[in-house]
mmCIF file of C-alpha atoms in Angstrom:
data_model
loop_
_atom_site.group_PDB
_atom_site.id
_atom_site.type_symbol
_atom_site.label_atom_id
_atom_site.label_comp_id
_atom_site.label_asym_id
_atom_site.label_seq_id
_atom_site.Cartn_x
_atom_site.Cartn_y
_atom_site.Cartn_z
ATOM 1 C CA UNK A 813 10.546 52.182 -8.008
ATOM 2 C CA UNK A 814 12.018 49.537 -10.150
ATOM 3 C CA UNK A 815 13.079 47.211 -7.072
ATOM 4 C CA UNK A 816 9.047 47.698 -5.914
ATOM 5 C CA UNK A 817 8.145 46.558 -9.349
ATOM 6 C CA UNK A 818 11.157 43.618 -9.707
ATOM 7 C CA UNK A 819 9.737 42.740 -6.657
ATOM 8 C CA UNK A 820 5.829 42.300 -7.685
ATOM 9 C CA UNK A 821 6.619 40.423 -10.517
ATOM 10 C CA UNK A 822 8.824 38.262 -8.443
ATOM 11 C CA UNK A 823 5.973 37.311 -6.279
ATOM 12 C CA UNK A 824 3.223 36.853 -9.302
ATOM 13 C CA UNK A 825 6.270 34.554 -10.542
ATOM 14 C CA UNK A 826 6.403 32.382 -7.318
ATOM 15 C CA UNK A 827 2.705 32.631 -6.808
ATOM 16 C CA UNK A 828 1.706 31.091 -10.413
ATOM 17 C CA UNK A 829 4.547 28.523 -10.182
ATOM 18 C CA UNK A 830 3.175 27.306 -6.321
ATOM 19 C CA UNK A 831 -0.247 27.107 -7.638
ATOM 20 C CA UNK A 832 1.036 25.344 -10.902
ATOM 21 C CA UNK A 833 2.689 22.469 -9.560
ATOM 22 C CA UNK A 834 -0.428 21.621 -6.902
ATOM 23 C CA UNK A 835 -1.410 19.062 -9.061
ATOM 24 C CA UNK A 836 0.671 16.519 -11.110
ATOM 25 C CA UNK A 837 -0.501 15.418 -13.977
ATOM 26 C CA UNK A 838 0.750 12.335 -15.974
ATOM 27 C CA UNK A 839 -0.085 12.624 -19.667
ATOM 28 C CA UNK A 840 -2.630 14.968 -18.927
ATOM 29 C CA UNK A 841 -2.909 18.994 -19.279
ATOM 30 C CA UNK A 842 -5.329 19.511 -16.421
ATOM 31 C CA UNK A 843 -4.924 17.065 -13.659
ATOM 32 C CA UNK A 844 -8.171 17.402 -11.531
ATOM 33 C CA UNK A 845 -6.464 15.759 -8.477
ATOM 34 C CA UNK A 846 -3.053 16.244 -6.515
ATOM 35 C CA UNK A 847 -2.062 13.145 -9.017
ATOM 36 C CA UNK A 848 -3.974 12.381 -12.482
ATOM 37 C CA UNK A 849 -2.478 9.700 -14.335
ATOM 38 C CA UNK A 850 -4.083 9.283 -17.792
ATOM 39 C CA UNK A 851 -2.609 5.679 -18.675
ATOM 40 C CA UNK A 852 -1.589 2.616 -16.927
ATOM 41 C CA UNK A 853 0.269 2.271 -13.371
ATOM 42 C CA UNK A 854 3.036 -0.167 -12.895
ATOM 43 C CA UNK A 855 3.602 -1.137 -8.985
ATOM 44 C CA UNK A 856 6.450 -2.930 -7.565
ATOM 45 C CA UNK A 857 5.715 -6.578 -7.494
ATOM 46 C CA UNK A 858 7.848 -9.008 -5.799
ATOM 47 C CA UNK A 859 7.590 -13.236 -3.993
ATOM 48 C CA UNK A 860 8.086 -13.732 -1.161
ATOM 49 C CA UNK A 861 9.175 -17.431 0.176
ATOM 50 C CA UNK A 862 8.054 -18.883 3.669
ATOM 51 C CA UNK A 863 10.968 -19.969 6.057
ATOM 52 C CA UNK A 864 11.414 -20.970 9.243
ATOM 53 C CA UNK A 865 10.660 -17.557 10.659
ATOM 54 C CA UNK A 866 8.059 -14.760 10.158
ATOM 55 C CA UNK A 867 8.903 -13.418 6.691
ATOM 56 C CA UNK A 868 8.302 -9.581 6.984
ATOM 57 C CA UNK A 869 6.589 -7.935 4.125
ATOM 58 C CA UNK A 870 8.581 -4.366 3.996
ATOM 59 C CA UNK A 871 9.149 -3.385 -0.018
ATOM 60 C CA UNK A 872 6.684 -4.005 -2.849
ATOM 61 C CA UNK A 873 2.635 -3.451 -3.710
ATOM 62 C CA UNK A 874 1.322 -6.147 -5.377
ATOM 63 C CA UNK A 875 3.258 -9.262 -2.646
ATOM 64 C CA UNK A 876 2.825 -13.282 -4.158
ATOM 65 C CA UNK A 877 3.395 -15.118 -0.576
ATOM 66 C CA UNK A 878 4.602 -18.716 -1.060
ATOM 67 C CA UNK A 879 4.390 -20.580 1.952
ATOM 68 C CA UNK A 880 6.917 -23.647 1.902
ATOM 69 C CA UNK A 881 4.699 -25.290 5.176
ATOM 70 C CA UNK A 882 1.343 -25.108 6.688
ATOM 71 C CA UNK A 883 0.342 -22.096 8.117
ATOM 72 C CA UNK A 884 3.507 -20.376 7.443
ATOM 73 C CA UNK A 885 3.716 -16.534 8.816
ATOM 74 C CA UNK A 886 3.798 -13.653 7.043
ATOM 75 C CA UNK A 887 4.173 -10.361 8.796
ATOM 76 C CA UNK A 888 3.381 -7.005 7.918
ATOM 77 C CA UNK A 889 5.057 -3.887 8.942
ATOM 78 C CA UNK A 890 3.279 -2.109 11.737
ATOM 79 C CA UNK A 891 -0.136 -0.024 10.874
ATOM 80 C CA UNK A 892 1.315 2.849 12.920
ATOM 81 C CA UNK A 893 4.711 3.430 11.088
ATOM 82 C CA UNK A 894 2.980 3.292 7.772
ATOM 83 C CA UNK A 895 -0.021 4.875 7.753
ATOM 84 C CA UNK A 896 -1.746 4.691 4.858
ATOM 85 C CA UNK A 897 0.208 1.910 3.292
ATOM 86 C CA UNK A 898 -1.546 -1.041 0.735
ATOM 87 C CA UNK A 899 -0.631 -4.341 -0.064
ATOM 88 C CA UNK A 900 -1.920 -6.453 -2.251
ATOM 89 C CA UNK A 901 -1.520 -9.803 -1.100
ATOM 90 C CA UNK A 902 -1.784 -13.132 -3.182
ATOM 91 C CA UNK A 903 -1.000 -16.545 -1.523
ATOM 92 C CA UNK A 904 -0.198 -18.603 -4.613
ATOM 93 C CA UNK A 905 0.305 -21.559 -3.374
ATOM 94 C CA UNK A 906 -2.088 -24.803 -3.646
ATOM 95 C CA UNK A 907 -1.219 -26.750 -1.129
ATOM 96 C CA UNK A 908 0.373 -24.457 2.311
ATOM 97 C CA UNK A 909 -2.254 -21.894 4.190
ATOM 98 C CA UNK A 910 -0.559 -18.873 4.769
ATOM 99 C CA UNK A 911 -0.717 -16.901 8.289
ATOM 100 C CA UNK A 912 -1.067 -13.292 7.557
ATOM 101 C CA UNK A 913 0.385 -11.195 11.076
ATOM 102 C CA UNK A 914 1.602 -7.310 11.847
ATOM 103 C CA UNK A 915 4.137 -6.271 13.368
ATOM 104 C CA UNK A 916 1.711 -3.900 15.421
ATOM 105 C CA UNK A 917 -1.577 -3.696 15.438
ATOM 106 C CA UNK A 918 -4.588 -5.657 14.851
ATOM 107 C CA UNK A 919 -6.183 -6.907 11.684
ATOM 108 C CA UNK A 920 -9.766 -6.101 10.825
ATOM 109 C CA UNK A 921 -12.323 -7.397 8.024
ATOM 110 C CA UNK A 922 -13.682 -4.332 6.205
ATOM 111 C CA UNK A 923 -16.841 -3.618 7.881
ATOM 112 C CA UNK A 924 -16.370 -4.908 10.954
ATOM 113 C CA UNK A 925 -15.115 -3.777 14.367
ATOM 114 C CA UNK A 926 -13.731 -6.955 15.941
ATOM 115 C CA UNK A 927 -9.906 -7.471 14.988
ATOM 116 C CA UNK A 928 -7.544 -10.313 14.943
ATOM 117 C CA UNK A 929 -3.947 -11.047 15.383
ATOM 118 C CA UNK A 930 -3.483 -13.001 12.324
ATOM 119 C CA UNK A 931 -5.745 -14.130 9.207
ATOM 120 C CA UNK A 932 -4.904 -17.283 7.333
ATOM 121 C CA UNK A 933 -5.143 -17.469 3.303
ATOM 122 C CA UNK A 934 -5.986 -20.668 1.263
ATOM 123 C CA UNK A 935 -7.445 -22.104 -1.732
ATOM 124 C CA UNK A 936 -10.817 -21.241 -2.009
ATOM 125 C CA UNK A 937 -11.078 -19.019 0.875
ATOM 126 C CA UNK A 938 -9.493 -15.365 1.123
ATOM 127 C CA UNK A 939 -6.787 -16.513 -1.517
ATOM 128 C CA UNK A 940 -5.888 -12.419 -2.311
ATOM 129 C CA UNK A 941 -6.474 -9.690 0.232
ATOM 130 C CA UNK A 942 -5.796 -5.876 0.035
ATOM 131 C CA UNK A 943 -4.487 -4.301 3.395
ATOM 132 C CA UNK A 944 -4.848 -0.888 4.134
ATOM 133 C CA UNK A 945 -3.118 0.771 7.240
ATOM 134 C CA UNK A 946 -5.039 3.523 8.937
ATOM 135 C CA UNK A 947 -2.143 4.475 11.227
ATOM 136 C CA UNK A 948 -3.434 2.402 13.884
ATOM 137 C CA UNK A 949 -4.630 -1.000 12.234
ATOM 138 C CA UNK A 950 -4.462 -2.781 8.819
ATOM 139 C CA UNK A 951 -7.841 -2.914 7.787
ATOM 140 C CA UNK A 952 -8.278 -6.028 5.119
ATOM 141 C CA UNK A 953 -10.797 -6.628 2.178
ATOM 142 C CA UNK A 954 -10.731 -10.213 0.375
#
């Protein structure tokens, strides 16, 4: 009888602590969502200098590009190996357009259902872009 009732409470134990840590919440008591911050978020932000090759993008969230030459690429990971991934992607420099590539597949404008290989970023015209993988594609809004 006692191991029956060591063993209930056991299992109320585990069940409350499974349901308990569902949800995350940061500097709140009762996240509503699998994470609930309640504050600021920091992300990882880092430059990235053109070269002679395709610079890959592979660490950071918020990415300055800085293309040394015209049209200088910069290539993102591939859509399929990071699904769900963002960037946010600033070219921030005032004179070089910056090519914007993946390392597999395409890259669409929100909205739309033709893709590209590449999208090019300039003054005055898509200067920052967000991409969003969808395990396929990056899908991009500027």
């Amino acid at each position: 009888m006692k191991k029956l009732k060591f063993l209930l409470i056991l299992i109320t134990v585990c069940c409350a602590a499974v349901s308990g840590f569902s949800q995350v919440g940061i500097n709140t008591i009762t996240p509503l969502s699998t994470l609930d911050v309640n504050g600021n978020i920091s992300v990882k932000v880092i430059t990235l200098n053109g070269s002679g090759a395709a610079t890959l993008i592979s660490d950071g969230v918020y990415i300055s590009i800085n293309p040394q030459a015209t049209d200088q690429e910069f290539q993102l990971p591939s859509a399929v190996t990071y699904p769900g991934r963002m960037y946010f992607i600033r070219n921030i420099n005032n004179t070089y357009t910056a090519k914007l590539t993946s390392a597999g597949g395409m890259i669409f404008p929100k909205g739309s259902t033709t893709g590209s290989a590449q999208i090019y970023m300039w003054e005055g015209n898509r200067r920052s872009v967000i991409v969003v993988s969808d395990g396929s594609n990056w899908t991009y809004f500027d």
